Short mmCIF file of C-alpha atoms in Angstrom, two decimals:
data_model
loop_
_atom_site.label_atom_id
_atom_site.label_comp_id
_atom_site.label_asym_id
_atom_site.label_seq_id
_atom_site.Cartn_x
_atom_site.Cartn_y
_atom_site.Cartn_z
CA MET X 1 96.88 113.80 40.31
CA ARG X 2 96.73 113.34 44.08
CA LYS X 3 99.60 111.30 45.52
CA THR X 4 99.04 109.07 48.58
CA LEU X 5 101.12 106.70 50.65
CA VAL X 6 101.15 103.12 49.37
CA CYS X 7 101.94 100.33 51.84
CA GLY X 8 101.96 97.12 49.82
CA ALA X 9 103.77 93.88 50.52
CA VAL X 10 106.82 95.02 48.58
CA PHE X 11 107.22 98.05 50.80
CA ALA X 12 106.15 96.47 54.14
CA ALA X 13 109.60 96.72 55.61
CA ALA X 14 109.81 100.40 54.82
CA CYS X 15 106.38 101.45 56.09
CA VAL X 16 106.26 103.03 59.50
CA SER X 17 103.08 102.64 61.54
CA ALA X 18 101.49 105.70 63.08
CA VAL X 19 102.72 106.51 66.56
CA ALA X 20 100.62 108.34 69.15
CA VAL X 21 102.52 111.24 70.63
CA PRO X 22 101.09 111.98 74.10
CA VAL X 23 101.10 115.54 75.30
CA GLY X 24 101.50 116.93 78.77
CA ALA X 25 103.58 115.85 81.72
CA HIS X 26 102.87 112.13 81.41
CA ALA X 27 104.08 111.35 77.94
CA THR X 28 106.03 108.32 79.16
CA THR X 29 102.94 106.22 79.83
CA PRO X 30 102.86 103.34 77.31
CA ALA X 31 99.81 102.36 75.32
CA PRO X 32 97.67 99.54 76.73
CA THR X 33 98.58 95.95 75.92
CA PRO X 34 95.64 93.83 74.71
CA PRO X 35 94.63 90.96 76.98
CA VAL X 36 95.70 87.41 76.23
CA PRO X 37 93.97 84.17 77.22
CA SER X 38 94.49 83.07 80.82
CA ALA X 39 97.08 80.43 81.55
CA THR X 40 96.05 76.81 81.99
CA PRO X 41 96.04 75.38 85.54
CA PRO X 42 99.27 76.22 87.38
CA GLY X 43 102.04 73.76 87.88
CA ASP X 44 105.07 73.41 90.09
CA LEU X 45 108.60 74.58 89.58
CA GLY X 46 109.43 71.37 87.79
CA GLY X 47 107.92 72.62 84.56
CA SER X 48 104.28 71.58 84.47
CA GLY X 49 103.21 75.19 84.55
CA THR X 50 102.20 77.10 81.42
CA GLU X 51 104.48 79.46 79.56
CA SER X 52 103.22 81.74 76.82
CA PRO X 53 105.54 82.79 74.00
CA SER X 54 106.30 86.46 73.55
CA THR X 55 103.96 87.27 70.70
CA SER X 56 103.39 90.65 69.15
CA SER X 57 99.83 91.76 68.48
CA THR X 58 98.13 94.27 66.27
CA THR X 59 94.79 94.06 68.08
CA LEU X 60 93.63 97.39 69.43
CA PRO X 61 91.60 97.73 72.62
CA PRO X 62 88.02 99.02 72.32
CA GLY X 63 88.01 102.72 71.59
CA GLY X 64 91.48 102.78 70.08
CA PRO X 65 94.89 103.24 71.68
CA GLU X 66 95.45 105.26 74.82
CA GLY X 67 95.20 108.96 74.09
CA ASP X 68 93.02 108.28 71.06
CA PRO X 69 89.54 107.39 72.40
CA GLN X 70 87.90 107.64 69.01
CA GLY X 71 90.12 104.96 67.52
CA GLY X 72 91.43 107.19 64.73
CA THR X 73 94.98 107.57 63.55
CA PRO X 74 96.76 109.88 66.01
CA GLY X 75 97.70 113.23 64.56
CA GLY X 76 95.39 113.18 61.56
CA THR X 77 92.05 112.23 60.08
CA PRO X 78 91.60 108.49 59.47
CA GLY X 79 91.96 107.63 55.82
CA GLY X 80 92.92 111.17 54.88
CA THR X 81 95.81 113.14 53.55
CA PRO X 82 98.20 114.89 55.96
CA GLY X 83 95.95 117.94 55.68
CA GLY X 84 92.86 115.99 56.58
CA GLU X 85 91.25 115.82 53.11
CA PRO X 86 89.42 112.50 52.55
CA VAL X 87 90.83 110.22 49.89
CA PRO X 88 88.68 107.70 47.96
CA ASP X 89 89.59 104.05 48.48
CA GLY X 90 90.30 103.61 44.77
CA GLU X 91 91.78 106.31 42.54
CA PRO X 92 91.49 106.11 38.75
CA ASP X 93 95.23 105.61 38.44
CA GLY X 94 95.14 102.58 40.73
CA THR X 95 96.60 104.26 43.82
CA VAL X 96 95.47 102.58 47.07
CA THR X 97 95.01 104.47 50.30
CA ALA X 98 97.08 103.18 53.25
CA HIS X 99 95.58 102.70 56.72
CA ALA X 100 98.18 102.82 59.49
CA VAL X 101 98.07 100.17 62.22
CA MET X 102 99.31 100.66 65.79
CA VAL X 103 101.48 97.69 66.77
CA THR X 104 101.65 97.00 70.50
CA PRO X 105 104.85 95.90 72.25
CA GLU X 106 105.57 92.21 72.57
CA LEU X 107 103.87 90.52 75.49
CA PRO X 108 106.23 89.39 78.25
CA LYS X 109 106.81 85.75 78.98
CA PHE X 110 104.34 84.39 81.53
CA ARG X 111 104.18 81.39 83.83
CA THR X 112 102.37 80.35 87.03
CA TYR X 113 104.17 78.59 89.89
CA SER X 114 103.29 77.04 93.26
CA TYR X 115 105.13 78.41 96.28
CA GLY X 116 103.27 76.19 98.80
CA LYS X 117 100.93 73.24 99.13
CA SER X 118 97.68 75.21 99.30
CA ALA X 119 95.80 75.88 96.06
CA ALA X 120 95.91 79.57 97.01
CA GLN X 121 99.69 79.65 97.21
CA ARG X 122 100.40 80.53 93.59
CA VAL X 123 102.44 83.22 91.91
CA ASP X 124 102.41 84.52 88.32
CA ALA X 125 105.70 85.59 86.74
CA TYR X 126 106.08 88.17 83.94
CA TRP X 127 109.51 88.71 82.42
CA ARG X 128 111.49 89.40 79.26
CA ASP X 129 113.73 86.73 77.79
CA GLU X 130 116.93 88.71 77.19
CA GLY X 131 119.44 85.89 77.04
CA PRO X 132 121.80 84.31 79.62
CA ARG X 133 124.25 87.23 79.67
CA ALA X 134 121.69 89.95 80.37
CA LYS X 135 122.06 91.93 83.55
CA PRO X 136 119.56 90.82 86.26
CA ARG X 137 116.52 93.06 86.44
CA PRO X 138 114.98 94.80 89.48
CA THR X 139 111.92 92.91 90.69
CA VAL X 140 108.42 93.79 91.89
CA LEU X 141 106.13 91.52 93.90
CA ILE X 142 102.41 92.41 93.65
CA LEU X 143 99.87 91.60 96.38
CA HIS X 144 96.18 91.93 95.46
CA GLY X 145 93.39 93.42 97.56
CA GLY X 146 89.86 92.26 98.44
CA TYR X 147 89.21 92.74 102.19
CA TRP X 148 91.64 89.83 102.86
CA GLN X 149 88.69 87.65 101.75
CA SER X 150 88.71 87.71 97.96
CA GLY X 151 90.66 88.94 94.96
CA ASP X 152 93.18 87.32 92.67
CA LYS X 153 96.71 87.79 91.35
CA GLY X 154 95.40 88.00 87.80
CA GLY X 155 92.51 90.11 86.63
CA GLY X 156 93.37 93.78 86.40
CA TRP X 157 96.91 93.18 87.62
CA LYS X 158 97.93 91.57 84.33
CA TYR X 159 97.90 94.88 82.50
CA PHE X 160 99.80 96.61 85.32
CA ALA X 161 102.38 93.81 85.38
CA ARG X 162 102.92 94.04 81.62
CA ARG X 163 103.38 97.78 81.83
CA LEU X 164 106.03 97.31 84.51
CA THR X 165 107.93 94.77 82.38
CA GLU X 166 107.99 97.39 79.62
CA GLN X 167 109.68 99.68 82.16
CA GLY X 168 112.44 97.14 82.78
CA PHE X 169 111.17 95.21 85.80
CA VAL X 170 110.57 91.52 86.40
CA VAL X 171 107.11 91.19 87.96
CA LEU X 172 105.67 88.49 90.22
CA SER X 173 102.01 88.61 91.32
CA ALA X 174 100.98 86.40 94.24
CA ASN X 175 97.82 84.94 95.73
CA TYR X 176 97.59 84.11 99.43
CA ARG X 177 95.20 82.21 101.70
CA LEU X 178 92.03 84.13 102.41
CA ALA X 179 89.96 84.85 105.50
CA PRO X 180 87.86 83.68 107.22
CA LYS X 181 89.11 80.17 106.47
CA ALA X 182 92.69 81.31 107.03
CA GLN X 183 93.14 83.68 109.95
CA TRP X 184 95.86 86.21 110.65
CA PRO X 185 98.83 85.95 110.33
CA ALA X 186 98.35 83.38 107.52
CA GLN X 187 98.15 86.18 104.93
CA ARG X 188 101.44 87.72 106.06
CA ASP X 189 103.06 84.28 106.29
CA ASP X 190 102.06 83.54 102.70
CA SER X 191 103.32 86.92 101.49
CA LEU X 192 106.69 86.22 103.14
CA SER X 193 106.76 82.74 101.58
CA ALA X 194 105.98 84.13 98.13
CA LEU X 195 108.76 86.68 98.56
CA ASP X 196 111.21 83.94 99.61
CA PHE X 197 110.19 81.89 96.55
CA VAL X 198 110.85 84.85 94.28
CA LYS X 199 114.33 85.41 95.71
CA THR X 200 115.26 81.73 95.73
CA HIS X 201 114.33 81.19 92.08
CA ALA X 202 115.18 84.64 90.74
CA ARG X 203 117.52 83.25 88.10
CA LEU X 204 114.56 81.69 86.26
CA TRP X 205 113.37 85.14 85.24
CA ASN X 206 116.71 86.98 85.24
CA ALA X 207 115.54 88.80 88.39
CA ASP X 208 117.87 90.39 90.91
CA PRO X 209 117.07 88.93 94.36
CA THR X 210 118.79 91.84 96.08
CA ARG X 211 116.56 94.44 94.41
CA VAL X 212 112.98 93.54 95.22
CA ALA X 213 110.09 95.91 95.96
CA VAL X 214 106.52 95.07 96.88
CA VAL X 215 103.38 96.76 95.52
CA GLY X 216 99.97 96.15 97.04
CA SER X 217 96.45 97.57 96.96
CA SER X 218 93.89 97.74 99.76
CA ALA X 219 94.30 94.55 101.85
CA GLY X 220 97.33 93.75 99.68
CA GLY X 221 98.68 97.21 100.50
CA HIS X 222 98.40 96.35 104.19
CA LEU X 223 100.37 93.15 103.55
CA ALA X 224 102.95 95.14 101.57
CA THR X 225 103.55 97.52 104.49
CA GLN X 226 103.80 94.49 106.78
CA LEU X 227 106.61 93.08 104.60
CA GLY X 228 108.33 96.45 104.74
CA THR X 229 108.33 96.53 108.56
CA PHE X 230 108.23 92.94 109.81
CA GLY X 231 111.58 92.10 111.36
CA THR X 232 114.04 94.35 109.60
CA GLY X 233 112.01 95.59 106.65
CA THR X 234 114.88 96.09 104.24
CA GLY X 235 115.95 92.54 105.01
CA GLN X 236 112.88 91.57 103.01
CA VAL X 237 112.29 94.32 100.45
CA ARG X 238 114.00 97.48 99.27
CA ALA X 239 110.82 99.56 98.88
CA VAL X 240 107.04 99.46 99.36
CA VAL X 241 104.22 101.01 97.31
CA ALA X 242 100.79 100.68 98.91
CA LEU X 243 97.51 101.92 97.42
CA SER X 244 94.74 102.51 100.01
CA PRO X 245 96.30 100.28 102.69
CA PRO X 246 94.26 99.72 105.90
CA ASN X 247 97.46 99.75 107.96
CA ASN X 248 95.57 100.04 111.24
CA PRO X 249 92.83 97.38 111.42
CA LEU X 250 91.65 98.80 114.77
CA MET X 251 90.96 102.16 113.11
CA ALA X 252 89.07 100.37 110.34
CA PHE X 253 87.08 98.43 112.92
CA ARG X 254 86.09 101.63 114.74
CA ASP X 255 85.32 103.56 111.55
CA GLY X 256 82.75 100.91 110.64
CA VAL X 257 80.41 101.95 113.47
CA LYS X 258 80.81 105.72 113.30
CA PRO X 259 77.74 107.81 112.37
CA GLY X 260 77.65 108.12 108.60
CA ALA X 261 79.83 105.06 107.99
CA THR X 262 79.51 103.90 104.40
CA ALA X 263 78.55 100.37 103.38
CA ARG X 264 82.15 99.70 102.42
CA GLN X 265 83.42 100.84 105.81
CA VAL X 266 80.89 98.57 107.50
CA LYS X 267 82.09 95.73 105.28
CA LEU X 268 85.70 96.49 106.17
CA ARG X 269 84.84 96.35 109.88
CA GLN X 270 83.39 92.86 109.41
CA ALA X 271 86.43 91.90 107.34
CA VAL X 272 88.69 92.78 110.28
CA THR X 273 86.80 90.37 112.56
CA ASP X 274 86.93 87.66 109.88
CA LEU X 275 90.66 88.22 109.46
CA LEU X 276 91.32 87.96 113.18
CA GLY X 277 88.78 85.23 113.90
CA CYS X 278 87.49 87.24 116.85
CA VAL X 279 85.73 90.49 117.73
CA PRO X 280 88.03 93.16 119.22
CA ASP X 281 86.67 94.34 122.56
CA ILE X 282 86.52 98.13 122.42
CA GLU X 283 84.28 98.26 125.48
CA GLY X 284 86.94 97.18 127.96
CA ASP X 285 86.20 93.50 128.60
CA ASN X 286 89.47 91.90 129.74
CA SER X 287 88.61 88.20 129.42
CA GLY X 288 91.31 85.82 128.22
CA GLU X 289 89.63 85.46 124.82
CA ARG X 290 89.58 89.22 124.36
CA ASP X 291 93.22 89.54 125.41
CA ASP X 292 94.20 87.04 122.71
CA CYS X 293 92.15 88.98 120.16
CA TRP X 294 93.86 92.23 121.08
CA THR X 295 97.26 90.58 120.74
CA ARG X 296 96.36 89.45 117.22
CA LEU X 297 94.90 92.85 116.39
CA ASP X 298 98.05 94.59 117.61
CA ASP X 299 100.20 92.29 115.47
CA ALA X 300 98.07 93.10 112.41
CA GLY X 301 98.73 96.82 112.86
CA THR X 302 101.76 97.79 110.76
CA THR X 303 102.85 100.62 113.05
CA THR X 304 103.50 98.01 115.76
CA HIS X 305 106.43 96.66 113.75
CA VAL X 306 108.10 99.93 112.73
CA SER X 307 111.82 100.17 113.49
CA ALA X 308 115.00 101.68 112.06
CA GLY X 309 116.03 99.89 108.88
CA ASP X 310 112.52 99.40 107.54
CA ALA X 311 111.80 99.78 103.84
CA PRO X 312 110.98 103.26 102.47
CA MET X 313 107.31 103.58 101.54
CA LEU X 314 105.07 105.37 99.08
CA LEU X 315 101.51 105.39 100.47
CA MET X 316 98.63 106.60 98.28
CA HIS X 317 94.91 107.25 98.92
CA GLY X 318 92.06 108.90 97.06
CA THR X 319 90.80 112.10 98.65
CA GLY X 320 87.39 110.43 98.99
CA ASP X 321 88.77 106.96 99.77
CA PHE X 322 86.71 104.90 102.21
CA VAL X 323 90.10 103.82 103.62
CA PRO X 324 91.11 107.32 104.75
CA VAL X 325 94.54 108.81 104.33
CA ALA X 326 94.83 108.83 108.14
CA GLN X 327 95.52 105.09 107.82
CA SER X 328 98.84 106.05 106.21
CA THR X 329 99.74 109.37 107.84
CA GLU X 330 99.94 107.58 111.19
CA LEU X 331 102.28 104.94 109.76
CA ALA X 332 104.36 107.53 107.89
CA ARG X 333 104.86 109.52 111.09
CA ALA X 334 106.15 106.44 112.90
CA LEU X 335 108.47 105.55 110.02
CA ARG X 336 109.96 109.04 109.88
CA GLU X 337 110.54 109.04 113.62
CA ALA X 338 112.51 105.82 113.10
CA GLY X 339 114.55 107.47 110.34
CA VAL X 340 112.77 105.73 107.45
CA GLN X 341 111.63 107.63 104.35
CA ALA X 342 107.86 107.70 103.93
CA THR X 343 105.80 109.64 101.39
CA VAL X 344 102.02 109.98 101.52
CA LYS X 345 100.22 111.13 98.39
CA SER X 346 96.54 111.88 97.82
CA VAL X 347 94.86 111.42 94.45
CA GLU X 348 91.82 113.59 93.77
CA GLY X 349 88.48 111.77 93.73
CA ASP X 350 86.52 108.95 95.34
CA LEU X 351 89.18 106.49 94.27
CA HIS X 352 90.20 103.33 96.09
CA ALA X 353 93.18 101.07 95.49
CA THR X 354 93.66 100.18 91.79
CA GLN X 355 91.11 102.83 90.79
CA MET X 356 93.93 105.33 91.36
CA LEU X 357 95.74 103.84 88.37
CA ASP X 358 93.13 105.59 86.21
CA ASP X 359 94.74 108.87 87.23
CA GLN X 360 97.44 109.81 84.71
CA GLN X 361 99.97 110.66 87.40
CA THR X 362 99.76 107.45 89.42
CA PHE X 363 101.64 105.00 87.21
CA PRO X 364 104.57 107.35 86.44
CA THR X 365 104.78 108.19 90.16
CA ILE X 366 105.01 104.50 91.07
CA VAL X 367 107.61 103.76 88.38
CA SER X 368 109.76 106.73 89.44
CA TRP X 369 109.63 105.61 93.08
CA LEU X 370 110.57 102.04 92.19
CA ARG X 371 113.47 103.10 89.99
CA LYS X 372 114.83 105.40 92.66
CA HIS X 373 114.80 102.77 95.40
CA LEU X 374 115.80 99.80 93.26
CA ASP X 375 118.58 101.75 91.52
CA ALA X 376 116.98 101.04 88.18
CA PRO X 377 117.82 103.37 85.27
CA ALA X 378 115.08 104.53 82.91
CA GLU X 379 114.51 102.28 79.92
#
């Protein structure tokens, strides 16, 4: 008689669900967390915002858990014996075949807050409720991309934020006023205000206000590097991670008219003029209007603000990124000359911003960098 595992109600506490064992150098990457419904309209700090309970889920994403694209039980044949031999659903002796279920980690607590009067000035918080005596956690502020004209704190950032909470961080993801309605430096002002809000109310999420890093992609990456250099960078944040940041808007403006410029580079050139509210004069006109535009353009360039004491930075680009790695090598050179640590990494492929998170090395690289500079031990 063939013996099979039986997982009935009586033995539920003793049954162990199948666990995917990744192979290779990136075995620390957690499995994806299924999406949850979006929060209801945001409220203020007084409590009218929405908080979701930490609820475990057994729902699997389409295609099965990470590392198991076919949706089968990792390490064996679905519905089979350890050796892979199929087992009928009902044996003559009444034995029932067990089907293992992958249980995802609990979702973090979630709430949306206002950090200003504008509808765009909102921040989402993701954290673990560990009790009043828990040690404050290192904190990450996320700034989204979108040519400074679009994008949102939610969307694809929810999954990234949840993964970071699993690694022991408190995560805040902020919106900011968008161009062309809001012109530079409104976007940097909002980013600084969101950061101040996070530090002021850190106790709400058991966050450590002295250990805050900022992560941004594309236009949000540019804002992240601005936070790391504006004034005394480390006075604001302890570390910066920027994915595809257009740190030099003048370079982006010029790249948009070069022979062979892609549609996205042309769009980025127009985005620079919308951000500034003027057209930079690269032909040498010295009118008063043009002088004011150049002053704004110079202020929007991150290298302008580099000084000793700025935040260390990890700057990443795809090898085929339409925001070229030169946008970061220039900044990194200036930071190093000022005695600030700066690392530039290229990810193989035509990847831009959050697309680099599809590469297996990107997330572990970011987590390692954050832990190092926020003095956060591995979970």
